[in-house]
Amino acid sequence: MSRFTLNFLLSRRILKDKGNRFSRPIVHLSIGGVSLGLVIMMIAIGVTSGYKQTIRNKVIAMGSHIRITHFDQNYSFEQVPVNRHRACLQQLTDNPEVLQVQNFATKMGIIKTTDQVEGVVLKGVDGTFSWDFFQKNIVEGEGFCTSDTAPNNSIIISKRMSDKLQLKVGDKVHTYFVQDPPRQRSFKVSGIYETGLPEYDNMFALVDLRHVQRLNDWEDSLVSGVEVLTRDYDKIDETGNYIHRHIDYDLKAETIKQTYPEIFEWIALFDMNVAVLLIITTCVCLMTMMSIFFIIVLEQTQTIGILKSLGMKTKQVVGTFMLVAGDILLKGMLIGDAVAILLGVLQQKFHLIKLNPDTYYVSYVPIHFDWMQVLLLNAGVFALCMAVLLIPAWVVSQKITPVSAVQFE
């Protein structure tokens, strides 16, 4: 019989020993403590990942990953136009990290109804606009199609605007533009969106790009800039720097993190909070495992003495009790994983826990499990607990001698 097989059989015997009336309920409590700790850690990383991903997708849906505009000091929505047919812009798709390039143009105006007036920024889009990203934010109606024949008179406004102006899908909207000479355009509401982000919901409305071009007296080739969607968000800084270096000197490329730093700095704070929570919870799990470990060792002191008197080495004794600890730890972790995943699925499907969107930008707690993070979390907790338990296991096993173990009551 191999040493591992012997250690395994002994660990099974210790765990199933019904004579250990004191340690057995403590073992169950220990499994429950480890399970609870892992549920907390899993939910923490799941909520953080889900929240970051949800907010990030909302921002990208309206502003893309990278925006290229004219390099001037004008930070208003009346920007210096850019020729979209420039060679450097046409070559953007040569970069393997670039997924899509879309044109846009902006124009400030006023929406007026019978008894309400609201400022608005029209964002003109054309056939290059990625509706797949934006579609998730549409709560009523639908998007619109652009054609080569005539501009589409549809407009998509935010839910906040529709509530304030008392507009619904299908209503006619009159917009006015303060310029020389003043101009007016009429649109039909085809959809209503809601991102929960006041930076967008308070001001932006989507229209056909050609309306903005005509209001600005621009040629068809002129736009406010181009938006770049990338394949990998984690490489957005690297891709943004590359694009900035390879476009013309009078253009600038800014990532969405540079455009809205306050949002992404706020999101980054979640990582610190989760790190603190993970450290505290891991320490609790360690203390729980060390407590039950010492209890089991004390109850098995005579067994340890008998095994040593029969010639078993300290290393084998340590291995046996590490298998006992590993069994308890694995059971607790598996139960914790199952409960956390079940709670996560229920929250994703039924949105059981609600949030105030005015404060948190979302109406419910989003949760997303990155399975690589889950795997690393489980592996890290297990390895750390086993490594910490190895020290007291070795010390205690060496201190116990056959004579002292036989005399122990």
mmCIF file of C-alpha atoms in Angstrom:
data_model
loop_
_atom_site.group_PDB
_atom_site.id
_atom_site.type_symbol
_atom_site.label_atom_id
_atom_site.label_comp_id
_atom_site.label_asym_id
_atom_site.label_seq_id
_atom_site.Cartn_x
_atom_site.Cartn_y
_atom_site.Cartn_z
ATOM 1 C CA MET A 1 0.000 0.000 0.000
ATOM 2 C CA SER A 2 1.434 3.407 -0.991
ATOM 3 C CA ARG A 3 1.913 6.207 1.539
ATOM 4 C CA PHE A 4 -0.731 8.385 -0.115
ATOM 5 C CA THR A 5 -3.285 5.564 -0.038
ATOM 6 C CA LEU A 6 -2.573 4.969 3.647
ATOM 7 C CA ASN A 7 -2.864 8.688 4.417
ATOM 8 C CA PHE A 8 -6.102 8.886 2.449
ATOM 9 C CA LEU A 9 -7.662 5.919 4.269
ATOM 10 C CA LEU A 10 -6.640 7.334 7.646
ATOM 11 C CA SER A 11 -8.107 10.755 6.789
ATOM 12 C CA ARG A 12 -11.406 9.086 5.763
ATOM 13 C CA ARG A 13 -11.410 7.199 9.081
ATOM 14 C CA ILE A 14 -10.842 10.371 11.098
ATOM 15 C CA LEU A 15 -13.606 12.270 9.285
ATOM 16 C CA LYS A 16 -16.123 9.422 9.702
ATOM 17 C CA ASP A 17 -15.255 8.655 13.321
ATOM 18 C CA LYS A 18 -18.581 8.975 15.149
ATOM 19 C CA GLY A 19 -16.837 8.999 18.479
ATOM 20 C CA ASN A 20 -15.657 12.550 17.923
ATOM 21 C CA ARG A 21 -18.804 14.103 19.314
ATOM 22 C CA PHE A 22 -17.201 17.487 19.922
ATOM 23 C CA SER A 23 -15.431 18.020 16.610
ATOM 24 C CA ARG A 24 -18.162 16.723 14.304
ATOM 25 C CA PRO A 25 -20.580 19.670 14.798
ATOM 26 C CA ILE A 26 -17.581 22.010 14.637
ATOM 27 C CA VAL A 27 -16.639 20.458 11.287
ATOM 28 C CA HIS A 28 -20.125 21.188 9.951
ATOM 29 C CA LEU A 29 -19.912 24.749 11.221
ATOM 30 C CA SER A 30 -16.489 25.064 9.616
ATOM 31 C CA ILE A 31 -17.830 23.887 6.257
ATOM 32 C CA GLY A 32 -20.665 26.397 6.617
ATOM 33 C CA GLY A 33 -18.211 29.182 7.466
ATOM 34 C CA VAL A 34 -16.019 28.432 4.461
ATOM 35 C CA SER A 35 -19.122 28.256 2.244
ATOM 36 C CA LEU A 36 -20.387 31.604 3.492
ATOM 37 C CA GLY A 37 -16.975 33.194 3.002
ATOM 38 C CA LEU A 38 -16.749 31.937 -0.566
ATOM 39 C CA VAL A 39 -20.299 33.081 -1.343
ATOM 40 C CA ILE A 40 -19.374 36.581 -0.159
ATOM 41 C CA MET A 41 -16.195 36.607 -2.255
ATOM 42 C CA MET A 42 -17.915 35.200 -5.352
ATOM 43 C CA ILE A 43 -20.803 37.672 -5.128
ATOM 44 C CA ALA A 44 -18.336 40.527 -4.564
ATOM 45 C CA ILE A 45 -16.307 39.840 -7.689
ATOM 46 C CA GLY A 46 -19.461 38.967 -9.664
ATOM 47 C CA VAL A 47 -21.237 42.218 -8.778
ATOM 48 C CA THR A 48 -18.094 44.272 -9.360
ATOM 49 C CA SER A 49 -17.458 42.655 -12.728
ATOM 50 C CA GLY A 50 -21.119 42.973 -13.733
ATOM 51 C CA TYR A 51 -21.378 46.594 -12.634
ATOM 52 C CA LYS A 52 -18.164 47.619 -14.381
ATOM 53 C CA GLN A 53 -19.175 45.810 -17.556
ATOM 54 C CA THR A 54 -22.691 47.302 -17.575
ATOM 55 C CA ILE A 55 -21.553 50.891 -17.042
ATOM 56 C CA ARG A 56 -18.720 50.477 -19.514
ATOM 57 C CA ASN A 57 -21.052 49.118 -22.202
ATOM 58 C CA LYS A 58 -23.486 51.992 -21.667
ATOM 59 C CA VAL A 59 -20.722 54.546 -22.147
ATOM 60 C CA ILE A 60 -19.281 52.763 -25.187
ATOM 61 C CA ALA A 61 -22.726 52.435 -26.789
ATOM 62 C CA MET A 62 -22.967 56.228 -26.943
ATOM 63 C CA GLY A 63 -19.333 57.180 -27.281
ATOM 64 C CA SER A 64 -17.411 54.161 -28.681
ATOM 65 C CA HIS A 65 -13.954 53.103 -27.436
ATOM 66 C CA ILE A 66 -11.897 55.789 -29.169
ATOM 67 C CA ARG A 67 -12.992 59.103 -30.687
ATOM 68 C CA ILE A 68 -11.021 60.998 -33.327
ATOM 69 C CA THR A 69 -11.745 64.731 -33.731
ATOM 70 C CA HIS A 70 -9.994 67.911 -34.850
ATOM 71 C CA PHE A 71 -7.068 68.949 -32.657
ATOM 72 C CA ASP A 72 -8.340 72.311 -31.406
ATOM 73 C CA GLN A 73 -9.186 73.857 -28.061
ATOM 74 C CA ASN A 74 -12.921 73.856 -28.716
ATOM 75 C CA TYR A 75 -14.603 71.511 -26.245
ATOM 76 C CA SER A 76 -18.168 72.438 -27.181
ATOM 77 C CA PHE A 77 -20.449 70.381 -29.407
ATOM 78 C CA GLU A 78 -19.929 72.824 -32.307
ATOM 79 C CA GLN A 79 -16.694 71.229 -33.477
ATOM 80 C CA VAL A 80 -14.346 71.919 -36.333
ATOM 81 C CA PRO A 81 -15.284 69.491 -39.127
ATOM 82 C CA VAL A 82 -13.067 66.652 -40.313
ATOM 83 C CA ASN A 83 -12.980 65.130 -43.787
ATOM 84 C CA ARG A 84 -13.924 61.490 -43.266
ATOM 85 C CA HIS A 85 -12.209 60.483 -46.517
ATOM 86 C CA ARG A 86 -8.726 61.310 -45.230
ATOM 87 C CA ALA A 87 -6.226 58.558 -45.920
ATOM 88 C CA CYS A 88 -5.288 58.150 -42.239
ATOM 89 C CA LEU A 89 -8.946 57.587 -41.311
ATOM 90 C CA GLN A 90 -9.517 55.171 -44.157
ATOM 91 C CA GLN A 91 -6.565 53.088 -42.952
ATOM 92 C CA LEU A 92 -7.864 52.653 -39.396
ATOM 93 C CA THR A 93 -9.372 49.249 -40.180
ATOM 94 C CA ASP A 94 -5.903 47.980 -41.128
ATOM 95 C CA ASN A 95 -5.209 47.729 -37.397
ATOM 96 C CA PRO A 96 -6.279 44.213 -36.283
ATOM 97 C CA GLU A 97 -7.576 45.621 -32.969
ATOM 98 C CA VAL A 98 -10.070 47.924 -34.747
ATOM 99 C CA LEU A 99 -13.502 46.336 -35.051
ATOM 100 C CA GLN A 100 -15.482 49.153 -36.655
ATOM 101 C CA VAL A 101 -15.204 52.826 -37.611
ATOM 102 C CA GLN A 102 -18.328 55.005 -37.543
ATOM 103 C CA ASN A 103 -18.936 58.635 -38.494
ATOM 104 C CA PHE A 104 -20.718 61.155 -36.305
ATOM 105 C CA ALA A 105 -21.590 64.833 -36.157
ATOM 106 C CA THR A 106 -23.109 66.921 -33.348
ATOM 107 C CA LYS A 107 -25.295 70.022 -33.260
ATOM 108 C CA MET A 108 -26.740 71.929 -30.315
ATOM 109 C CA GLY A 109 -30.408 72.867 -30.463
ATOM 110 C CA ILE A 110 -33.667 73.276 -28.594
ATOM 111 C CA ILE A 111 -36.685 70.967 -28.478
ATOM 112 C CA LYS A 112 -39.954 72.836 -27.996
ATOM 113 C CA THR A 113 -43.371 71.421 -27.252
ATOM 114 C CA THR A 114 -46.600 73.217 -26.376
ATOM 115 C CA ASP A 115 -45.532 74.083 -22.821
ATOM 116 C CA GLN A 116 -41.968 72.791 -22.451
ATOM 117 C CA VAL A 117 -38.522 73.727 -23.757
ATOM 118 C CA GLU A 118 -35.445 71.510 -23.481
ATOM 119 C CA GLY A 119 -31.869 71.874 -24.709
ATOM 120 C CA VAL A 120 -30.582 68.998 -26.816
ATOM 121 C CA VAL A 121 -27.452 67.850 -28.605
ATOM 122 C CA LEU A 122 -28.257 66.095 -31.845
ATOM 123 C CA LYS A 123 -25.811 63.315 -32.604
ATOM 124 C CA GLY A 124 -25.943 62.487 -36.287
ATOM 125 C CA VAL A 125 -25.160 58.908 -37.290
ATOM 126 C CA ASP A 126 -25.139 57.085 -40.601
ATOM 127 C CA GLY A 127 -24.994 53.513 -41.888
ATOM 128 C CA THR A 128 -21.656 52.931 -40.140
ATOM 129 C CA PHE A 129 -23.254 53.299 -36.676
ATOM 130 C CA SER A 130 -23.252 50.095 -34.629
ATOM 131 C CA TRP A 131 -26.857 49.570 -33.546
ATOM 132 C CA ASP A 132 -25.873 46.270 -31.925
ATOM 133 C CA PHE A 133 -24.165 48.165 -29.087
ATOM 134 C CA PHE A 134 -26.887 50.791 -28.736
ATOM 135 C CA GLN A 135 -29.923 48.520 -29.083
ATOM 136 C CA LYS A 136 -29.689 47.335 -25.465
ATOM 137 C CA ASN A 137 -30.394 50.890 -24.279
ATOM 138 C CA ILE A 138 -33.609 51.333 -26.291
ATOM 139 C CA VAL A 139 -36.572 50.899 -23.939
ATOM 140 C CA GLU A 140 -39.350 51.848 -26.379
ATOM 141 C CA GLY A 141 -39.633 51.839 -30.160
ATOM 142 C CA GLU A 142 -36.667 51.015 -32.362
ATOM 143 C CA GLY A 143 -33.721 52.459 -34.204
ATOM 144 C CA PHE A 144 -33.868 53.951 -37.678
ATOM 145 C CA CYS A 145 -32.282 53.162 -41.007
ATOM 146 C CA THR A 146 -30.348 55.580 -43.185
ATOM 147 C CA SER A 147 -30.437 55.428 -46.979
ATOM 148 C CA ASP A 148 -28.649 57.105 -49.867
ATOM 149 C CA THR A 149 -31.781 58.791 -51.183
ATOM 150 C CA ALA A 150 -33.071 61.189 -48.527
ATOM 151 C CA PRO A 151 -32.389 61.868 -44.836
ATOM 152 C CA ASN A 152 -34.451 59.871 -42.367
ATOM 153 C CA ASN A 153 -36.627 62.180 -40.243
ATOM 154 C CA SER A 154 -36.597 59.865 -37.222
ATOM 155 C CA ILE A 155 -35.171 60.853 -33.852
ATOM 156 C CA ILE A 156 -34.307 58.793 -30.769
ATOM 157 C CA ILE A 157 -34.597 60.719 -27.516
ATOM 158 C CA SER A 158 -33.831 59.748 -23.925
ATOM 159 C CA LYS A 159 -36.503 58.597 -21.490
ATOM 160 C CA ARG A 160 -35.767 61.608 -19.343
ATOM 161 C CA MET A 161 -36.543 63.912 -22.272
ATOM 162 C CA SER A 162 -39.672 61.991 -23.187
ATOM 163 C CA ASP A 163 -40.948 62.206 -19.588
ATOM 164 C CA LYS A 164 -40.209 65.908 -19.262
ATOM 165 C CA LEU A 165 -41.558 66.864 -22.677
ATOM 166 C CA GLN A 166 -44.402 64.321 -22.507
ATOM 167 C CA LEU A 167 -43.412 62.707 -25.786
ATOM 168 C CA LYS A 168 -43.940 59.133 -26.869
ATOM 169 C CA VAL A 169 -43.002 56.980 -29.851
ATOM 170 C CA GLY A 170 -44.671 58.306 -33.009
ATOM 171 C CA ASP A 171 -44.959 61.922 -31.798
ATOM 172 C CA LYS A 172 -43.679 64.818 -33.856
ATOM 173 C CA VAL A 173 -40.826 66.887 -32.431
ATOM 174 C CA HIS A 174 -39.923 70.449 -33.399
ATOM 175 C CA THR A 175 -36.299 71.476 -32.916
ATOM 176 C CA TYR A 176 -34.831 74.964 -33.261
ATOM 177 C CA PHE A 177 -31.216 76.018 -33.840
ATOM 178 C CA VAL A 178 -29.766 79.374 -32.891
ATOM 179 C CA GLN A 179 -27.610 80.374 -35.878
ATOM 180 C CA ASP A 180 -27.588 82.876 -38.674
ATOM 181 C CA PRO A 181 -30.164 82.491 -40.025
ATOM 182 C CA PRO A 182 -32.088 80.530 -37.321
ATOM 183 C CA ARG A 183 -33.336 77.148 -38.503
ATOM 184 C CA GLN A 184 -36.007 74.652 -37.575
ATOM 185 C CA ARG A 185 -36.372 70.929 -38.184
ATOM 186 C CA SER A 186 -39.192 68.498 -37.452
ATOM 187 C CA PHE A 187 -38.574 64.893 -36.491
ATOM 188 C CA LYS A 188 -40.684 61.874 -35.597
ATOM 189 C CA VAL A 189 -39.832 59.970 -32.416
ATOM 190 C CA SER A 190 -38.933 56.426 -33.486
ATOM 191 C CA GLY A 191 -37.397 55.265 -30.227
ATOM 192 C CA ILE A 192 -36.665 56.138 -26.609
ATOM 193 C CA TYR A 193 -33.406 55.124 -24.938
ATOM 194 C CA GLU A 194 -32.205 55.053 -21.349
ATOM 195 C CA THR A 195 -28.603 54.603 -20.262
ATOM 196 C CA GLY A 196 -28.997 55.832 -16.689
ATOM 197 C CA LEU A 197 -25.981 58.083 -17.259
ATOM 198 C CA PRO A 198 -26.924 61.769 -16.918
ATOM 199 C CA GLU A 199 -24.014 62.707 -19.207
ATOM 200 C CA TYR A 200 -26.048 61.215 -22.056
ATOM 201 C CA ASP A 201 -29.679 61.115 -20.953
ATOM 202 C CA ASN A 202 -29.766 64.832 -20.146
ATOM 203 C CA MET A 203 -28.735 66.022 -23.572
ATOM 204 C CA PHE A 204 -28.223 63.559 -26.451
ATOM 205 C CA ALA A 205 -30.673 62.580 -29.190
ATOM 206 C CA LEU A 206 -29.833 60.509 -32.280
ATOM 207 C CA VAL A 207 -30.753 61.630 -35.807
ATOM 208 C CA ASP A 208 -29.637 61.023 -39.372
ATOM 209 C CA LEU A 209 -26.137 62.392 -39.962
ATOM 210 C CA ARG A 210 -27.225 64.376 -43.031
ATOM 211 C CA HIS A 211 -29.526 66.610 -40.974
ATOM 212 C CA VAL A 212 -26.571 67.797 -38.905
ATOM 213 C CA GLN A 213 -24.423 68.262 -42.016
ATOM 214 C CA ARG A 214 -27.073 70.442 -43.651
ATOM 215 C CA LEU A 215 -27.650 72.464 -40.489
ATOM 216 C CA ASN A 216 -23.909 73.145 -40.345
ATOM 217 C CA ASP A 217 -23.726 73.816 -44.115
ATOM 218 C CA TRP A 218 -21.173 71.025 -44.466
ATOM 219 C CA GLU A 219 -20.413 68.915 -47.484
ATOM 220 C CA ASP A 220 -21.256 65.202 -47.356
ATOM 221 C CA SER A 221 -17.608 64.363 -46.655
ATOM 222 C CA LEU A 222 -17.417 66.522 -43.501
ATOM 223 C CA VAL A 223 -18.198 65.160 -40.031
ATOM 224 C CA SER A 224 -17.438 66.141 -36.433
ATOM 225 C CA GLY A 225 -15.203 63.089 -36.170
ATOM 226 C CA VAL A 226 -15.084 59.313 -36.296
ATOM 227 C CA GLU A 227 -15.606 56.769 -33.516
ATOM 228 C CA VAL A 228 -13.574 53.590 -33.300
ATOM 229 C CA LEU A 229 -14.820 50.345 -31.759
ATOM 230 C CA THR A 230 -12.067 47.958 -30.702
ATOM 231 C CA ARG A 231 -12.053 44.184 -30.288
ATOM 232 C CA ASP A 232 -10.494 44.094 -26.830
ATOM 233 C CA TYR A 233 -11.359 46.700 -24.203
ATOM 234 C CA ASP A 234 -8.310 45.722 -22.125
ATOM 235 C CA LYS A 235 -6.101 46.994 -24.973
ATOM 236 C CA ILE A 236 -7.936 50.300 -25.394
ATOM 237 C CA ASP A 237 -5.036 52.445 -24.100
ATOM 238 C CA GLU A 238 -2.522 50.681 -26.319
ATOM 239 C CA THR A 239 -4.781 50.944 -29.381
ATOM 240 C CA GLY A 240 -5.611 54.587 -28.614
ATOM 241 C CA ASN A 241 -1.917 55.537 -28.409
ATOM 242 C CA TYR A 242 -1.204 53.696 -31.658
ATOM 243 C CA ILE A 243 -4.017 55.480 -33.507
ATOM 244 C CA HIS A 244 -2.995 58.868 -32.090
ATOM 245 C CA ARG A 245 0.543 58.393 -33.404
ATOM 246 C CA HIS A 246 -0.617 57.366 -36.890
ATOM 247 C CA ILE A 247 -3.212 60.025 -37.675
ATOM 248 C CA ASP A 248 -2.553 63.486 -39.111
ATOM 249 C CA TYR A 249 -1.027 66.163 -36.903
ATOM 250 C CA ASP A 250 -4.243 68.235 -36.751
ATOM 251 C CA LEU A 251 -6.293 65.310 -35.381
ATOM 252 C CA LYS A 252 -6.433 63.784 -31.914
ATOM 253 C CA ALA A 253 -7.524 60.363 -30.687
ATOM 254 C CA GLU A 254 -9.016 60.100 -27.182
ATOM 255 C CA THR A 255 -10.124 56.930 -25.470
ATOM 256 C CA ILE A 256 -13.480 56.818 -23.712
ATOM 257 C CA LYS A 257 -11.572 56.789 -20.407
ATOM 258 C CA GLN A 258 -9.974 60.124 -21.333
ATOM 259 C CA THR A 259 -13.287 61.597 -22.473
ATOM 260 C CA TYR A 260 -15.168 60.632 -19.291
ATOM 261 C CA PRO A 261 -12.429 60.206 -16.638
ATOM 262 C CA GLU A 262 -14.786 60.800 -13.712
ATOM 263 C CA ILE A 263 -16.899 57.747 -14.592
ATOM 264 C CA PHE A 264 -13.963 55.375 -15.022
ATOM 265 C CA GLU A 265 -12.120 56.671 -11.948
ATOM 266 C CA TRP A 266 -15.275 56.031 -9.943
ATOM 267 C CA ILE A 267 -15.517 52.503 -11.367
ATOM 268 C CA ALA A 268 -11.846 51.885 -10.533
ATOM 269 C CA LEU A 269 -12.630 52.448 -6.842
ATOM 270 C CA PHE A 270 -14.660 49.224 -6.875
ATOM 271 C CA ASP A 271 -11.483 47.182 -7.317
ATOM 272 C CA MET A 272 -9.999 48.576 -4.113
ATOM 273 C CA ASN A 273 -13.190 47.924 -2.132
ATOM 274 C CA VAL A 274 -13.393 44.356 -3.422
ATOM 275 C CA ALA A 275 -9.715 43.739 -2.658
ATOM 276 C CA VAL A 276 -10.263 44.803 0.977
ATOM 277 C CA LEU A 277 -13.366 42.602 1.226
ATOM 278 C CA LEU A 278 -11.523 39.607 -0.230
ATOM 279 C CA ILE A 279 -8.638 40.015 2.228
ATOM 280 C CA ILE A 280 -10.968 40.243 5.235
ATOM 281 C CA THR A 281 -13.084 37.280 4.128
ATOM 282 C CA THR A 282 -10.013 35.168 3.384
ATOM 283 C CA CYS A 283 -8.648 35.903 6.859
ATOM 284 C CA VAL A 284 -11.959 34.777 8.361
ATOM 285 C CA CYS A 285 -11.765 31.533 6.362
ATOM 286 C CA LEU A 286 -8.197 30.995 7.545
ATOM 287 C CA MET A 287 -9.117 31.506 11.193
ATOM 288 C CA THR A 288 -12.058 29.128 10.796
ATOM 289 C CA MET A 289 -9.896 26.420 9.266
ATOM 290 C CA MET A 290 -7.127 26.818 11.849
ATOM 291 C CA SER A 291 -9.633 26.551 14.716
ATOM 292 C CA ILE A 292 -11.203 23.331 13.453
ATOM 293 C CA PHE A 293 -7.761 21.975 12.574
ATOM 294 C CA PHE A 294 -6.497 22.351 16.143
ATOM 295 C CA ILE A 295 -9.688 20.809 17.528
ATOM 296 C CA ILE A 296 -9.345 17.755 15.296
ATOM 297 C CA VAL A 297 -5.659 17.344 16.145
ATOM 298 C CA LEU A 298 -6.357 17.568 19.881
ATOM 299 C CA GLU A 299 -9.079 14.934 19.652
ATOM 300 C CA GLN A 300 -6.771 12.655 17.667
ATOM 301 C CA THR A 301 -3.717 13.083 19.926
ATOM 302 C CA GLN A 302 -3.797 9.462 21.107
ATOM 303 C CA THR A 303 -4.237 8.285 17.519
ATOM 304 C CA ILE A 304 -1.165 10.303 16.508
ATOM 305 C CA GLY A 305 0.831 8.725 19.362
ATOM 306 C CA ILE A 306 -0.227 5.195 18.382
ATOM 307 C CA LEU A 307 0.635 5.827 14.722
ATOM 308 C CA LYS A 308 4.061 7.153 15.685
ATOM 309 C CA SER A 309 4.678 4.201 17.991
ATOM 310 C CA LEU A 310 3.950 1.922 15.018
ATOM 311 C CA GLY A 311 6.654 3.683 13.018
ATOM 312 C CA MET A 312 4.747 6.323 11.070
ATOM 313 C CA LYS A 313 6.910 9.363 10.404
ATOM 314 C CA THR A 314 5.921 12.954 11.192
ATOM 315 C CA LYS A 315 5.699 13.727 7.472
ATOM 316 C CA GLN A 316 3.048 11.043 7.007
ATOM 317 C CA VAL A 317 1.078 12.259 10.020
ATOM 318 C CA VAL A 318 1.121 15.798 8.633
ATOM 319 C CA GLY A 319 -0.034 14.488 5.251
ATOM 320 C CA THR A 320 -2.966 12.677 6.844
ATOM 321 C CA PHE A 321 -4.264 15.731 8.675
ATOM 322 C CA MET A 322 -3.703 17.976 5.640
ATOM 323 C CA LEU A 323 -5.971 15.608 3.701
ATOM 324 C CA VAL A 324 -8.575 16.012 6.449
ATOM 325 C CA ALA A 325 -8.308 19.807 6.223
ATOM 326 C CA GLY A 326 -8.396 19.682 2.404
ATOM 327 C CA ASP A 327 -11.572 17.593 2.469
ATOM 328 C CA ILE A 328 -13.341 20.075 4.762
ATOM 329 C CA LEU A 329 -12.114 23.029 2.726
ATOM 330 C CA LEU A 330 -13.172 21.545 -0.627
ATOM 331 C CA LYS A 331 -16.649 20.676 0.649
ATOM 332 C CA GLY A 332 -17.124 24.218 1.924
ATOM 333 C CA MET A 333 -15.845 25.737 -1.325
ATOM 334 C CA LEU A 334 -18.044 23.551 -3.539
ATOM 335 C CA ILE A 335 -21.140 24.433 -1.518
ATOM 336 C CA GLY A 336 -20.152 28.116 -1.593
ATOM 337 C CA ASP A 337 -19.621 28.048 -5.372
ATOM 338 C CA ALA A 338 -22.990 26.375 -5.949
ATOM 339 C CA VAL A 339 -24.873 28.843 -3.743
ATOM 340 C CA ALA A 340 -23.116 31.881 -5.258
ATOM 341 C CA ILE A 341 -23.771 30.761 -8.832
ATOM 342 C CA LEU A 342 -27.429 30.028 -8.007
ATOM 343 C CA LEU A 343 -27.871 33.476 -6.449
ATOM 344 C CA GLY A 344 -26.113 35.052 -9.427
ATOM 345 C CA VAL A 345 -28.359 33.310 -11.954
ATOM 346 C CA LEU A 346 -31.492 34.303 -10.023
ATOM 347 C CA GLN A 347 -30.339 37.933 -9.883
ATOM 348 C CA GLN A 348 -29.477 37.985 -13.589
ATOM 349 C CA LYS A 349 -32.813 36.476 -14.569
ATOM 350 C CA PHE A 350 -35.279 38.123 -12.176
ATOM 351 C CA HIS A 351 -33.430 41.294 -10.994
ATOM 352 C CA LEU A 352 -34.396 40.569 -7.381
ATOM 353 C CA ILE A 353 -32.259 43.350 -5.879
ATOM 354 C CA LYS A 354 -33.207 46.768 -7.239
ATOM 355 C CA LEU A 355 -31.178 49.986 -7.274
ATOM 356 C CA ASN A 356 -31.982 53.655 -7.677
ATOM 357 C CA PRO A 357 -30.837 54.457 -11.246
ATOM 358 C CA ASP A 358 -30.447 58.155 -10.378
ATOM 359 C CA THR A 359 -27.703 57.194 -7.922
ATOM 360 C CA TYR A 360 -26.200 53.986 -9.321
ATOM 361 C CA TYR A 361 -26.871 54.455 -13.087
ATOM 362 C CA VAL A 362 -28.613 51.047 -13.224
ATOM 363 C CA SER A 363 -32.032 49.895 -11.988
ATOM 364 C CA TYR A 364 -30.829 46.580 -10.530
ATOM 365 C CA VAL A 365 -27.655 44.954 -9.259
ATOM 366 C CA PRO A 366 -25.878 43.533 -12.318
ATOM 367 C CA ILE A 367 -23.807 40.407 -11.798
ATOM 368 C CA HIS A 368 -21.418 38.685 -14.152
ATOM 369 C CA PHE A 369 -19.128 35.766 -13.366
ATOM 370 C CA ASP A 370 -15.844 35.725 -15.223
ATOM 371 C CA TRP A 371 -15.048 32.024 -15.029
ATOM 372 C CA MET A 372 -11.312 32.634 -15.125
ATOM 373 C CA GLN A 373 -11.653 34.914 -12.083
ATOM 374 C CA VAL A 374 -13.809 32.288 -10.351
ATOM 375 C CA LEU A 375 -11.219 29.590 -11.034
ATOM 376 C CA LEU A 376 -8.349 31.773 -9.816
ATOM 377 C CA LEU A 377 -10.306 32.775 -6.697
ATOM 378 C CA ASN A 378 -11.015 29.157 -5.759
ATOM 379 C CA ALA A 379 -7.462 28.042 -6.498
ATOM 380 C CA GLY A 380 -6.017 30.975 -4.550
ATOM 381 C CA VAL A 381 -8.201 30.441 -1.475
ATOM 382 C CA PHE A 382 -7.501 26.703 -1.420
ATOM 383 C CA ALA A 383 -3.735 27.090 -1.902
ATOM 384 C CA LEU A 384 -3.460 29.858 0.711
ATOM 385 C CA CYS A 385 -5.482 27.979 3.336
ATOM 386 C CA MET A 386 -3.534 24.756 2.810
ATOM 387 C CA ALA A 387 -0.207 26.574 2.910
ATOM 388 C CA VAL A 388 -1.087 28.346 6.166
ATOM 389 C CA LEU A 389 -2.356 25.108 7.770
ATOM 390 C CA LEU A 390 0.839 23.292 6.836
ATOM 391 C CA ILE A 391 2.842 25.207 9.468
ATOM 392 C CA PRO A 392 0.732 24.353 12.560
ATOM 393 C CA ALA A 393 0.256 20.803 11.283
ATOM 394 C CA TRP A 394 4.000 20.249 11.158
ATOM 395 C CA VAL A 395 4.665 21.902 14.541
ATOM 396 C CA VAL A 396 1.900 20.018 16.365
ATOM 397 C CA SER A 397 2.835 16.678 14.829
ATOM 398 C CA GLN A 398 6.452 17.081 15.913
ATOM 399 C CA LYS A 399 5.510 18.103 19.466
ATOM 400 C CA ILE A 400 3.330 15.036 20.030
ATOM 401 C CA THR A 401 5.353 11.987 21.141
ATOM 402 C CA PRO A 402 4.041 8.449 21.708
ATOM 403 C CA VAL A 403 4.489 8.734 25.498
ATOM 404 C CA SER A 404 2.710 12.117 25.827
ATOM 405 C CA ALA A 405 -0.035 11.026 23.433
ATOM 406 C CA VAL A 406 -0.844 7.849 25.411
ATOM 407 C CA GLN A 407 -1.007 9.870 28.657
ATOM 408 C CA PHE A 408 -3.227 12.554 27.034
ATOM 409 C CA GLU A 409 -6.839 12.621 28.241
#
